[in-house]
Short mmCIF file of C-alpha atoms in Angstrom, two decimals:
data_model
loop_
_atom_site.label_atom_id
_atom_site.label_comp_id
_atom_site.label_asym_id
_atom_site.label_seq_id
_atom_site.Cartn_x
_atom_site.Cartn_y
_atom_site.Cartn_z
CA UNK V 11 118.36 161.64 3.80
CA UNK V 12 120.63 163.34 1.38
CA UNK V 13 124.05 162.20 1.85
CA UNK V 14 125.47 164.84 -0.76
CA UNK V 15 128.22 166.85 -0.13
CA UNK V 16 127.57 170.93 -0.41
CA UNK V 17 130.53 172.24 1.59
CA UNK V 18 133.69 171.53 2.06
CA UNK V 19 136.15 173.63 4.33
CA UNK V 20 139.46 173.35 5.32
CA UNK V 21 141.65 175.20 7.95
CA UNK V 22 145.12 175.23 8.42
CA UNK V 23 146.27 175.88 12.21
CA UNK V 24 149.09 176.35 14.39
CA UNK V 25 149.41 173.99 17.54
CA UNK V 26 152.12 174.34 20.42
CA UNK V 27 154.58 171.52 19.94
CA UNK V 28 157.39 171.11 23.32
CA UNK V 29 160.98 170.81 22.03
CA UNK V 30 161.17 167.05 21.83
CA UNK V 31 164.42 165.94 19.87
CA UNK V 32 164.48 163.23 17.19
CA UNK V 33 167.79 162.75 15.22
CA UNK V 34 166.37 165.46 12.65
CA UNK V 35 166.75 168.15 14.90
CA UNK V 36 164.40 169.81 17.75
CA UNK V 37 160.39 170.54 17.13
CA UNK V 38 159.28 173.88 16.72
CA UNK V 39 157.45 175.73 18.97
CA UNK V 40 153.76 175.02 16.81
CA UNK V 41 153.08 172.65 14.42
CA UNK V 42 151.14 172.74 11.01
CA UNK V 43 147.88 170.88 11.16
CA UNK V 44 145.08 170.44 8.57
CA UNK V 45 141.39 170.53 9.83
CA UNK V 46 139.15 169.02 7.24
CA UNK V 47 134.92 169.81 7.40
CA UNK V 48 132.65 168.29 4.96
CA UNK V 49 129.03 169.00 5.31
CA UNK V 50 126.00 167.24 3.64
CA UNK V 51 122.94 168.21 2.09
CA UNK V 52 121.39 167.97 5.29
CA UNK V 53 124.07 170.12 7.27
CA UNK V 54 125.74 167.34 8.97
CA UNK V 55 129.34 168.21 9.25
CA UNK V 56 132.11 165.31 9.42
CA UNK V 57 136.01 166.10 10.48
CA UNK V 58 139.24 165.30 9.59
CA UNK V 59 142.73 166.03 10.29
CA UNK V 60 146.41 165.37 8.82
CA UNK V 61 149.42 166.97 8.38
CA UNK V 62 149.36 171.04 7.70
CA UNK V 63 152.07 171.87 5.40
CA UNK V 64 152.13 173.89 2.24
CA UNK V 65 152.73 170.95 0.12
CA UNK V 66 149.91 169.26 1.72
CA UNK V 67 147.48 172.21 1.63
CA UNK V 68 148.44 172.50 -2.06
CA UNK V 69 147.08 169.31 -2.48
CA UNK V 70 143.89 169.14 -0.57
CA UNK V 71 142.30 172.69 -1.96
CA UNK V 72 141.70 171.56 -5.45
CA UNK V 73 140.79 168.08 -4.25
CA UNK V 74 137.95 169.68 -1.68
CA UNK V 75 136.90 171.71 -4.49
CA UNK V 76 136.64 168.38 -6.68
CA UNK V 77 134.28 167.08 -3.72
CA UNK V 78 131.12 169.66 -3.89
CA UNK V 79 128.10 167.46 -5.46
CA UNK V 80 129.47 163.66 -4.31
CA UNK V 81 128.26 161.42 -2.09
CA UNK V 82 130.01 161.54 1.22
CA UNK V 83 130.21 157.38 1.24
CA UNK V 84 132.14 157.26 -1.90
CA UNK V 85 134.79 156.93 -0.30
CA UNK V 86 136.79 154.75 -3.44
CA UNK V 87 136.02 157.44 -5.73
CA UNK V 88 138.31 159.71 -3.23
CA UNK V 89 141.66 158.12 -4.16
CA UNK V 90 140.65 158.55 -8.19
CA UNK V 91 139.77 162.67 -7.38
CA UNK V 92 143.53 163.01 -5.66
CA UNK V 93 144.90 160.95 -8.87
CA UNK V 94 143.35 163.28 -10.99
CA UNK V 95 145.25 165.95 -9.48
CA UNK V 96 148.82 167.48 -10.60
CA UNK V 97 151.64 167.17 -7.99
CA UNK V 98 154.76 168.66 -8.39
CA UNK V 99 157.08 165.84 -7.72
CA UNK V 100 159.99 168.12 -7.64
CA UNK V 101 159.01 169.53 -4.48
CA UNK V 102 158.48 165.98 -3.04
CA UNK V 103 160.82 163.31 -4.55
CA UNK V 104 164.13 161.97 -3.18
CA UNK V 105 162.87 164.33 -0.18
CA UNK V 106 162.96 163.01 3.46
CA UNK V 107 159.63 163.55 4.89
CA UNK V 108 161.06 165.38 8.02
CA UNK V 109 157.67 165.39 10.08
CA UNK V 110 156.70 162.07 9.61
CA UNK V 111 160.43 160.91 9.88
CA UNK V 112 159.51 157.47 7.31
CA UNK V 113 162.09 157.76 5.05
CA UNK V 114 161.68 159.45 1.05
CA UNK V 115 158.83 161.18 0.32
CA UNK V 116 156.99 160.88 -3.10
CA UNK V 117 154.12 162.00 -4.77
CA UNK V 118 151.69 158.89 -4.05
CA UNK V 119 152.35 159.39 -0.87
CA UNK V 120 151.68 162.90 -0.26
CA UNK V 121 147.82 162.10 -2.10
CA UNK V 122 147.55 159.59 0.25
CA UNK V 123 148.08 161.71 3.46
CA UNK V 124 145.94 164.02 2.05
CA UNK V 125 142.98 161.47 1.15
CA UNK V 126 143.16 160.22 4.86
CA UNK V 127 141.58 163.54 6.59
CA UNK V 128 139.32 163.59 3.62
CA UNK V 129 137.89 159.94 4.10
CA UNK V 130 137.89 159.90 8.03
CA UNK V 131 135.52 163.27 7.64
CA UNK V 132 133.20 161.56 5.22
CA UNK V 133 132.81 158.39 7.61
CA UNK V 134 132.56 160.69 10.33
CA UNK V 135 129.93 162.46 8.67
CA UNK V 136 128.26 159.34 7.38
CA UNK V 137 128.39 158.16 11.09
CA UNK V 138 126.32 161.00 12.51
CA UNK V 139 123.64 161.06 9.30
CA UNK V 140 123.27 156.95 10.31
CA UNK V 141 123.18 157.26 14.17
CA UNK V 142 126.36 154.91 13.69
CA UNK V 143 129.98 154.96 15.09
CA UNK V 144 132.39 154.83 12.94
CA UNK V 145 133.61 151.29 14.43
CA UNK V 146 130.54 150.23 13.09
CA UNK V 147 131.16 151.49 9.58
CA UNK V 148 134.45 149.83 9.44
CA UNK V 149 132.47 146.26 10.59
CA UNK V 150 132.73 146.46 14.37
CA UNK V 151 134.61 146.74 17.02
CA UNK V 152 136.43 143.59 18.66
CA UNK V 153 137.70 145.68 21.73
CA UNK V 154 135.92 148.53 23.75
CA UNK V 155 138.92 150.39 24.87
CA UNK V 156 142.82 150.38 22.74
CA UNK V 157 145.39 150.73 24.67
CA UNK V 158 148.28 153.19 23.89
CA UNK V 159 151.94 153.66 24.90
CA UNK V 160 153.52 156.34 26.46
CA UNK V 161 155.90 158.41 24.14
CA UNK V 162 159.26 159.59 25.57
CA UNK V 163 161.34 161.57 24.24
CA UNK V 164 164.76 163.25 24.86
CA UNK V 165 163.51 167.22 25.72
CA UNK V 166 164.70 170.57 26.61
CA UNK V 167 163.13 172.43 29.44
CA UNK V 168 162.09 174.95 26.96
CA UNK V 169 162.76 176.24 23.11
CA UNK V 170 165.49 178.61 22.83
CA UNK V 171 165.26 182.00 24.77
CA UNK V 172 163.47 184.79 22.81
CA UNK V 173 161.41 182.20 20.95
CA UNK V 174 157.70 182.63 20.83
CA UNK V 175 155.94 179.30 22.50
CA UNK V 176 153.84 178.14 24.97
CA UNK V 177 155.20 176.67 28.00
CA UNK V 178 155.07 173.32 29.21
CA UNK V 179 155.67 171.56 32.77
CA UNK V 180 157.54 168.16 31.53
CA UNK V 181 160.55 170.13 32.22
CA UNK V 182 164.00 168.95 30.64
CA UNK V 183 164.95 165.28 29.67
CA UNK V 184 168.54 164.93 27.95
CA UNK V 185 169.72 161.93 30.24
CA UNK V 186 168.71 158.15 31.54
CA UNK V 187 167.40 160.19 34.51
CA UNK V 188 165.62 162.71 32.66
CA UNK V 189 163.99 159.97 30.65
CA UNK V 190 162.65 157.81 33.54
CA UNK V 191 161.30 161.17 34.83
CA UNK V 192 159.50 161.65 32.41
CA UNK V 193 158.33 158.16 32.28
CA UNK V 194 156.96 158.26 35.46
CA UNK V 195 155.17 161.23 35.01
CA UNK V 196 153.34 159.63 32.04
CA UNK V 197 152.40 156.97 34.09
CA UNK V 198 150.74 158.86 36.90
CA UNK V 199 149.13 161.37 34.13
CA UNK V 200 147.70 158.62 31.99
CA UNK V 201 148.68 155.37 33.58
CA UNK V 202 150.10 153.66 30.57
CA UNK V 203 151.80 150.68 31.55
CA UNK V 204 154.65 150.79 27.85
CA UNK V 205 157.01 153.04 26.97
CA UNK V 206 158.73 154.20 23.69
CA UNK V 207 161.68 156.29 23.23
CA UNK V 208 162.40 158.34 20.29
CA UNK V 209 165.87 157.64 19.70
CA UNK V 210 168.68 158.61 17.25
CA UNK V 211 169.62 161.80 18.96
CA UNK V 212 172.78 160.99 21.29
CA UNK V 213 175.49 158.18 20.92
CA UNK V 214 173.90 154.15 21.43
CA UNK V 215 176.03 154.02 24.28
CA UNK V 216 174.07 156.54 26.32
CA UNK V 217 170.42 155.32 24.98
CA UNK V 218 171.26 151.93 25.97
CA UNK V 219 171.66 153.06 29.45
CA UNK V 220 168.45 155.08 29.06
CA UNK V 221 167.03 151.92 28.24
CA UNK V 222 168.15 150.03 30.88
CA UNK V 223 167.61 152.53 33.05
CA UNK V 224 163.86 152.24 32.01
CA UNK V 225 163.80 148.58 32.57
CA UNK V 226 165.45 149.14 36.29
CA UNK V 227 162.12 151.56 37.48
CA UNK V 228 159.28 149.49 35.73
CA UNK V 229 159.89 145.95 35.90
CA UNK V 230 158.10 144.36 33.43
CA UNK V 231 156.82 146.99 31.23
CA UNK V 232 157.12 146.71 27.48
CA UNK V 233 159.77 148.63 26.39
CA UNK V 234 160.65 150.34 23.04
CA UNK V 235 163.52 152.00 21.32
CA UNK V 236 163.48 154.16 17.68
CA UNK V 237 166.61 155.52 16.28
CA UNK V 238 164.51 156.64 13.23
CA UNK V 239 167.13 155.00 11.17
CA UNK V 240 170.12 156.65 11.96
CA UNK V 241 172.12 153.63 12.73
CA UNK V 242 174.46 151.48 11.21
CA UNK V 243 173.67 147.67 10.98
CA UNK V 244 176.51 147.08 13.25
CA UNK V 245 175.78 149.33 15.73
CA UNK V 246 171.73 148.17 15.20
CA UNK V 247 173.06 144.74 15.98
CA UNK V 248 175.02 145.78 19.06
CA UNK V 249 172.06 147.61 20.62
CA UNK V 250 169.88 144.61 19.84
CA UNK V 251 172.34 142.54 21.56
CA UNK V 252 172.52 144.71 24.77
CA UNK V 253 168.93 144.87 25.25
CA UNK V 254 167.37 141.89 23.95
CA UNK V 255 166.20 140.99 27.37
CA UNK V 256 164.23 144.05 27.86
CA UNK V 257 162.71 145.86 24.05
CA UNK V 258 159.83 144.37 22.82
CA UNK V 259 160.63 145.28 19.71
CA UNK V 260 163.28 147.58 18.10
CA UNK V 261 162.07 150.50 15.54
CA UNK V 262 163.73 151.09 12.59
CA UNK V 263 167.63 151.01 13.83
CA UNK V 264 168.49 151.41 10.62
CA UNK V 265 167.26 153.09 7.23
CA UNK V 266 165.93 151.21 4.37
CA UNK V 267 164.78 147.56 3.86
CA UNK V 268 168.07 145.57 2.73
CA UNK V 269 169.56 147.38 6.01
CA UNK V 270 166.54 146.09 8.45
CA UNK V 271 166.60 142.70 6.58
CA UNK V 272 169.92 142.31 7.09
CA UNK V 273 169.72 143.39 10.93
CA UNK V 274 166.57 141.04 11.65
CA UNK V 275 168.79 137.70 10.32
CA UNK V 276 171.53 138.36 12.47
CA UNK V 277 169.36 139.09 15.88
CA UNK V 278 166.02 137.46 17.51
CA UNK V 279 164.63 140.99 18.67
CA UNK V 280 161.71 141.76 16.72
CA UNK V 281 162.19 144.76 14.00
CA UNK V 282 159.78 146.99 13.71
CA UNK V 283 158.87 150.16 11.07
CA UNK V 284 157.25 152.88 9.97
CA UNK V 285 159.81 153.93 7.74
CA UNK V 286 160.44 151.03 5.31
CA UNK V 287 156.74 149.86 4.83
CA UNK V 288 154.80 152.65 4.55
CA UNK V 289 152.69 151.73 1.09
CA UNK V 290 151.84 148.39 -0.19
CA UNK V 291 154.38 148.56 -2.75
CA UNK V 292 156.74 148.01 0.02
CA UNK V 293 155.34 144.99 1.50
CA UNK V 294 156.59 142.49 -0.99
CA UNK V 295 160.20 143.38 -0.29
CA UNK V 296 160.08 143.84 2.99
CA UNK V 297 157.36 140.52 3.86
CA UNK V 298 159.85 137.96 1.47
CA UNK V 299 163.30 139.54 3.00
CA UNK V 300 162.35 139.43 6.71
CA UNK V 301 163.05 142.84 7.23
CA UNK V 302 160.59 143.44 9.59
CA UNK V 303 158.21 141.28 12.22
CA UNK V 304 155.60 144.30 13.11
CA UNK V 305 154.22 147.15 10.76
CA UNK V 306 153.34 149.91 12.38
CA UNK V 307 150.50 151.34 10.67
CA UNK V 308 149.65 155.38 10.31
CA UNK V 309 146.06 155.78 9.02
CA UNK V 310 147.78 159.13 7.25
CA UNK V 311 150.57 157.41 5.51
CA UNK V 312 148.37 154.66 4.49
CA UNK V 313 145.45 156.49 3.08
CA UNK V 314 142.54 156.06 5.61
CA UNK V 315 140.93 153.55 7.88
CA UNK V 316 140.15 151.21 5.61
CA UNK V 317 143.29 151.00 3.73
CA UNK V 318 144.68 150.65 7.45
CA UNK V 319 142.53 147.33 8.05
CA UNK V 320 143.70 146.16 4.91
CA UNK V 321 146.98 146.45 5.71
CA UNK V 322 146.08 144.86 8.77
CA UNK V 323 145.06 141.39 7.17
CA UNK V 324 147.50 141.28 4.77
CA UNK V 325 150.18 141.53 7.88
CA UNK V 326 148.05 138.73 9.44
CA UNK V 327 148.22 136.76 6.42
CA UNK V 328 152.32 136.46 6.46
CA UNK V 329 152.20 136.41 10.02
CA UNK V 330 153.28 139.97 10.61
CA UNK V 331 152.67 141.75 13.67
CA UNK V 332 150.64 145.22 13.17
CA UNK V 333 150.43 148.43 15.42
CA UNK V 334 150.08 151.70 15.10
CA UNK V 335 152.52 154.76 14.87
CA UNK V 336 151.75 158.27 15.88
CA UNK V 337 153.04 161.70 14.44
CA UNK V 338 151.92 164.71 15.86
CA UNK V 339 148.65 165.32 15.88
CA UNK V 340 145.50 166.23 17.92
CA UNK V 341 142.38 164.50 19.15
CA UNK V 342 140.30 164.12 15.88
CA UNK V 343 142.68 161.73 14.40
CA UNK V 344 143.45 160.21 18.04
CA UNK V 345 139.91 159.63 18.10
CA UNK V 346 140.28 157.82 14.49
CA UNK V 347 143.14 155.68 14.96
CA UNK V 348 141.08 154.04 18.34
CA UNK V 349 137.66 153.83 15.87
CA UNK V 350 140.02 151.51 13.39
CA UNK V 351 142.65 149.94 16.18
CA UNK V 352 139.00 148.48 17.80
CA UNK V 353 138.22 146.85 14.35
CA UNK V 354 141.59 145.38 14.01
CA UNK V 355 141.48 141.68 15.57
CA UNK V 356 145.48 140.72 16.04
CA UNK V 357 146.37 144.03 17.33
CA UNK V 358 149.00 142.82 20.41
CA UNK V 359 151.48 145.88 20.53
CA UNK V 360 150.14 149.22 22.50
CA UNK V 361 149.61 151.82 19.90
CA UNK V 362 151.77 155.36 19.58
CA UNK V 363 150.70 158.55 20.44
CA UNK V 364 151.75 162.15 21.04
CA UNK V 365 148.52 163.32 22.22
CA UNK V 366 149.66 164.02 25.77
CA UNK V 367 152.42 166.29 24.59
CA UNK V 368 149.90 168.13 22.82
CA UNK V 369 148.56 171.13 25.17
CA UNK V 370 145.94 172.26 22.66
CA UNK V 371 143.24 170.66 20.65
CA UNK V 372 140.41 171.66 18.40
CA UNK V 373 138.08 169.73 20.01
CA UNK V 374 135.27 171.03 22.97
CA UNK V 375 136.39 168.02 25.01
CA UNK V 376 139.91 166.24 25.23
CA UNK V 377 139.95 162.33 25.41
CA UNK V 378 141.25 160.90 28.09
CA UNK V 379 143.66 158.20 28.80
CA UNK V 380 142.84 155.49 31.33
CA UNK V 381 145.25 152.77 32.75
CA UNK V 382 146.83 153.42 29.14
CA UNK V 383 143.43 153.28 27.57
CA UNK V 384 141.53 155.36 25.28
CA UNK V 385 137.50 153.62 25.65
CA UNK V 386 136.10 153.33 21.82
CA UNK V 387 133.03 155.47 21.58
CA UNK V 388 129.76 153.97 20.60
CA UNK V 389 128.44 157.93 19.57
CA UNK V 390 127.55 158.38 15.63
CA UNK V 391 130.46 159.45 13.82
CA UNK V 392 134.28 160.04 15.66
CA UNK V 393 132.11 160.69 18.66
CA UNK V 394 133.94 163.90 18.99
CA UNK V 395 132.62 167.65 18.69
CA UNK V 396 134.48 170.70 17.07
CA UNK V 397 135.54 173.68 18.90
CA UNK V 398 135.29 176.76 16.14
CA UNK V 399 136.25 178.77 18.12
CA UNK V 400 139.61 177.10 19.67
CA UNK V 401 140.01 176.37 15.83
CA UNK V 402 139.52 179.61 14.58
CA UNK V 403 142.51 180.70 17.27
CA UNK V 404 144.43 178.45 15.69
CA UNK V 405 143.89 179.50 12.36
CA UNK V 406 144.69 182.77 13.09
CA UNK V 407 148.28 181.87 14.63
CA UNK V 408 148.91 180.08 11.30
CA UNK V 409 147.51 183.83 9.39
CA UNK V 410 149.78 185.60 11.54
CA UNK V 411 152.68 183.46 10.74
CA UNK V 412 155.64 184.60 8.45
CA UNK V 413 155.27 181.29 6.98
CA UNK V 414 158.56 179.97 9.10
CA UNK V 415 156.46 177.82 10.81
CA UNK V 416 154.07 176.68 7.99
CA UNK V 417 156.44 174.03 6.89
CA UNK V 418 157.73 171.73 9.63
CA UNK V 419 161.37 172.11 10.42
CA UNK V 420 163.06 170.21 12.50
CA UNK V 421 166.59 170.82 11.57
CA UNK V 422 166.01 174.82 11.28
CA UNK V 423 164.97 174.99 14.93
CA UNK V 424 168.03 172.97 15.74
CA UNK V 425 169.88 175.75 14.47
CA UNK V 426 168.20 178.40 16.52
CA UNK V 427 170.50 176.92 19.64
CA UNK V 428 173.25 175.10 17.22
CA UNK V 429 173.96 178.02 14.00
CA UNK V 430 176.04 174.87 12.53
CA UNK V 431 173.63 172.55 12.73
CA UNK V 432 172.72 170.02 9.46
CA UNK V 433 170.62 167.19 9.11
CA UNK V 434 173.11 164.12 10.08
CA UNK V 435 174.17 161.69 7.64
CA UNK V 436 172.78 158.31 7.80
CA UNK V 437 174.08 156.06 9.33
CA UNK V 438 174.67 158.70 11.74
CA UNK V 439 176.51 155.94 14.50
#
């Protein structure tokens, strides 16, 4: 077998996002996505995905053309290649990274979002030339299905009027009602049996009662709450205090690691982030402050699946919990995060995802959700098969963009409905 790599391709696409609100703003009607293809010597064709905007794209073209002649499993020498290549760090730096929501942005970390689609496409590619999953790859699987948590979110019926979009049926959520609504729905859909709420976007007051609201119509389930780090440490403390008896854990109440560290000695609910760990440069800190009792990992953020189980055991070593967070994002890297959440041994939390809000997918066959559960494939590779020609749909939407939609925006679209609209000061409450 020849394992070298002749071709590598990469798309940029367009995906229908619903107008889910975070404390940035509102979604826009499609997303950026990256689609990453590497073929061997032997035309065996491994995929990728992360994020699709034009600082990330800027990045991955001269690393793909860096890859042409290498050996699809060296996989180390992938993190030298994106060292070796110039980032302007004044589009990056002291940035918030708006899409990801995880706090400043910085040049290591946009190489590493950009090595992740790279690396899962080379073990998926590696996979399929084997006749191995890529479970397998990683060391094997300790669980044959990962169970995920539903996502809720505050939501408009629709995006503005006049706005080009694809229409959804979730219909509106901007109250405790709304949210246990959509809850439900979730639960007869895909039968998860957690839920998270995206926070941060209307006064503690009236997401405590969304909360409790929550906790009223499913006894019992694990329950979540992210403010993205828009509040205070008082108000973080007063929220922890009024729902102790019902969050598993609280995400990121409020920004930065002296803030969470300070929140997490004055409360017993567990803290959890993926704002203020988000590279292993931030562990120390955080790990020898307290700041935070569960990491939740992002195989994008972090670099890969590998650099995700090694974040794993390093958690495990100081007796951190470990999960996994979710951005946007379509079945390729759904079907990635499962491959390394089955490898992972103390994995007790439900992992994120915003795959069911997704209506579209590059992929000839969706996964499903069942009970909660995604089942870990045993097929070489991701186990999952390109659609080229849903993809190449895709990829025109993103050609026939003005490029207003190339870079995600959440505050922008906010001010589609709100002309005053600015990205709120932190602590925002």
């Amino acid at each position: 077998m020849d394992l070298t790599i002749t071709d590598v391709r990469l798309t940029p696409i367009l995906v229908a996002d619903p107008p889910l609100l975070n404390t940035q703003g509102v979604h826009q009607p499609y997303t950026p996505r990256l689609i990453v293809e590497v073929t061997t010597a032997d035309g065996v064709t491994g995929v990728g995905e992360t994020y699709g905007d034009t600082k990330y794209l800027e990045l991955a073209r001269p690393l793909a053309a860096r890859l042409t002649g290498r050996q699809i499993g060296d996989l180390n020498g992938l993190f030298v290649l994106a060292g070796a290549v110039t980032v302007d760090d004044s589009r990056v730096s002291g940035q918030v990274d708006v899409g990801g929501l995880r706090g400043v942005q910085t040049a290591d970390k946009l190489r590493l979002s950009v090595v992740s689609a790279f690396e899962v496409a080379c073990l998926d590619a590696l996979g399929k030339t084997l006749g191995l999953p890529v479970h397998t790859l990683l060391g094997g699987k300790v669980r044959d299905t990962v169970e995920y948590s539903a996502y809720l979110f505050y939501k408009w019926a629709g995006h503005p009027e006049g706005v080009a979009c694809e229409k959804d049926d979730w219909g509106a959520a901007v109250d405790p009602a709304g949210v246990v609504e959509q809850a439900r729905r979730f639960k007869e859909r895909y039968g998860f049996t957690s839920f998270k709420l995206k926070g941060g976007v209307f006064p503690p007051d009236e997401e405590i009662a969304a909360v409790r609201a929550l906790a009223e119509a499913f006894p019992g389930h694990p329950l979540r709450l992210d403010p993205n780090g828009s509040w205070s440490v008082a108000t973080s403390l007063r929220v922890a205090e009024e729902l102790g008896d019902v969050l598993e854990y609280l995400e990121d109440p409020a920004l930065g690691t002296v803030a969470m560290a300070e929140v997490a000695a004055r409360t017993d609910v567990p803290l959890a982030t993926n704002m203020c760990v988000t590279t292993f440069a931030e562990i120390a800190e955080a790990f020898a402050k307290g700041a935070v009792q569960v990491v939740l990992s992002d195989h994008h953020y972090w670099g890969g699946l590998r650099n995700t189980q090694q974040l794993a055991a390093v958690c495990r070593t100081f007796g951190v919990g470990v999960s996994m967070h979710s951005n946007t994002h379509l079945g390729i890297s759904l079907a990635a995060m499962t491959h390394v959440a089955a490898t992972v041994p103390d994995l007790h939390h439900a992992c994120d995802s915003h795959y069911p809000w997704q209506s579209e997918d590059v992929l000839t066959e969706r996964l499903t959700f069942d009970d909660g559960k995604v089942t870990v494939s045993d097929a070489p590779g991701l186990g999952v098969e390109l659609d080229h020609d849903r993809l190449r749909f895709l990829h025109e939407r993103w050609l026939n963009d003005s490029g207003a939609l190339r870079d995600r925006d959440d505050a922008a679209a906010m001010r589609l409905t709100d002309p005053a609209w600015t990205t709120p000061s932190v602590p925002r409450w």
